[in-house]
Coordinates of C-alpha atoms in Angstrom, one line a residue:
X84 CA -54.9 0.5 34.5
X85 CA -51.5 -1.0 33.5
X86 CA -51.8 -3.6 36.4
X87 CA -55.2 -4.8 35.1
X88 CA -53.8 -5.0 31.6
X89 CA -50.8 -7.0 32.8
X90 CA -53.0 -9.3 34.7
X91 CA -55.4 -9.9 31.8
X92 CA -52.4 -10.6 29.4
X93 CA -50.6 -12.7 31.9
X94 CA -53.5 -14.9 33.0
X95 CA -53.4 -17.2 30.0
X96 CA -49.7 -17.8 30.4
X97 CA -50.2 -18.5 34.1
X98 CA -53.0 -21.1 33.4
X99 CA -50.9 -22.7 30.7
X100 CA -47.9 -23.0 33.1
X101 CA -50.0 -24.7 35.8
X102 CA -50.8 -27.7 33.6
X103 CA -53.3 -28.8 31.0
X104 CA -57.0 -28.0 31.4
X105 CA -59.4 -30.8 30.8
X106 CA -63.1 -30.6 30.6
X107 CA -65.3 -32.4 33.1
X108 CA -66.2 -35.9 32.0
X109 CA -69.0 -37.7 33.6
X110 CA -69.2 -41.5 34.1
X111 CA -71.5 -43.1 31.5
X112 CA -73.2 -46.3 32.7
X113 CA -75.8 -48.1 30.6
X114 CA -77.6 -51.4 31.0
X115 CA -77.8 -53.9 33.9
X116 CA -75.0 -54.1 36.3
X117 CA -74.7 -57.8 37.2
X118 CA -72.4 -58.8 40.0
X119 CA -70.8 -62.2 40.7
X120 CA -73.0 -62.4 43.8
X121 CA -76.1 -62.0 41.7
X122 CA -75.0 -64.8 39.4
X123 CA -74.3 -67.0 42.4
X124 CA -78.0 -66.8 43.4
X125 CA -79.1 -68.3 40.0
X126 CA -79.7 -72.0 39.8
X127 CA -81.3 -74.2 37.2
X128 CA -85.1 -74.5 37.7
X129 CA -85.8 -70.9 38.7
X130 CA -88.8 -69.3 37.1
X131 CA -88.7 -66.2 34.9
X132 CA -90.0 -64.1 37.8
X133 CA -87.4 -65.4 40.2
X134 CA -84.6 -64.6 37.6
X135 CA -86.1 -61.1 37.1
X136 CA -86.1 -60.6 40.8
X137 CA -82.4 -61.5 41.1
X138 CA -81.0 -59.8 38.0
X139 CA -83.6 -57.2 37.1
X140 CA -85.4 -56.6 33.9
X141 CA -83.3 -57.8 30.9
X142 CA -82.0 -55.1 28.6
X143 CA -82.7 -57.3 25.5
X144 CA -85.7 -59.5 25.2
X145 CA -86.0 -60.7 21.6
X146 CA -89.4 -61.9 20.3
X147 CA -87.6 -64.3 18.0
X148 CA -85.8 -65.9 20.9
X149 CA -88.3 -65.9 23.7
X150 CA -86.3 -68.4 25.8
X151 CA -83.3 -66.1 26.0
X152 CA -82.7 -62.9 28.0
X153 CA -79.6 -60.8 27.5
X154 CA -78.2 -58.5 30.2
X155 CA -75.7 -56.1 28.8
X156 CA -73.6 -53.6 30.8
X157 CA -71.4 -50.8 29.5
X158 CA -69.5 -48.3 31.6
X159 CA -67.0 -45.6 30.7
X160 CA -65.4 -44.1 33.7
X161 CA -64.8 -40.4 33.8
X162 CA -61.1 -40.6 34.4
X163 CA -60.3 -43.3 31.8
X164 CA -60.7 -43.8 28.1
X165 CA -61.3 -47.6 28.3
X166 CA -64.9 -49.0 28.3
X167 CA -66.0 -51.8 30.6
X168 CA -68.3 -54.2 28.8
X169 CA -70.1 -57.2 30.4
X170 CA -72.7 -59.6 28.9
X171 CA -74.8 -62.3 30.5
X172 CA -77.3 -64.5 28.6
X173 CA -79.9 -66.4 30.5
X174 CA -81.6 -69.3 28.7
X175 CA -85.0 -70.9 29.7
X176 CA -86.6 -74.1 28.8
X177 CA -90.4 -74.5 29.4
X178 CA -90.4 -71.4 31.6
X179 CA -87.5 -72.5 33.9
X180 CA -83.9 -71.4 34.0
X181 CA -81.8 -73.9 32.0
X182 CA -78.3 -72.2 31.8
X183 CA -76.4 -69.0 32.2
X184 CA -73.6 -67.9 29.8
X185 CA -71.5 -64.8 29.8
X186 CA -68.4 -63.1 31.2
X187 CA -69.5 -62.6 34.8
X188 CA -68.8 -65.8 36.8
X189 CA -70.5 -66.7 40.1
X190 CA -68.7 -65.4 43.2
X191 CA -66.3 -68.1 44.6
X192 CA -67.2 -69.5 48.0
X193 CA -70.8 -68.6 47.8
X194 CA -73.3 -71.3 48.5
X195 CA -76.3 -71.4 46.2
X196 CA -79.6 -71.4 48.0

């Protein structure tokens, strides 16, 4: 009986001596993950369907700005406190891709098709 009591009383001190305990944190990812290779495939004149095929369905499609699609990506890794945030805006004119703006640049050295 005294051994079990010693073990029960000593266990919290043993755990505290081994280091700090942290709860499990999972990676949180939301939105559209747009890579530089995907952006490199875009070129002016593509149709809306072709842009949707390359980038996926836009996260934000505003009825007041029908000629603009926004692709937003947010990720918080499990092991870090910092949040990764990316944004791409795709603009159309008369149903064709006019320009792309955002913080994901096309991959260098990739030829556009």
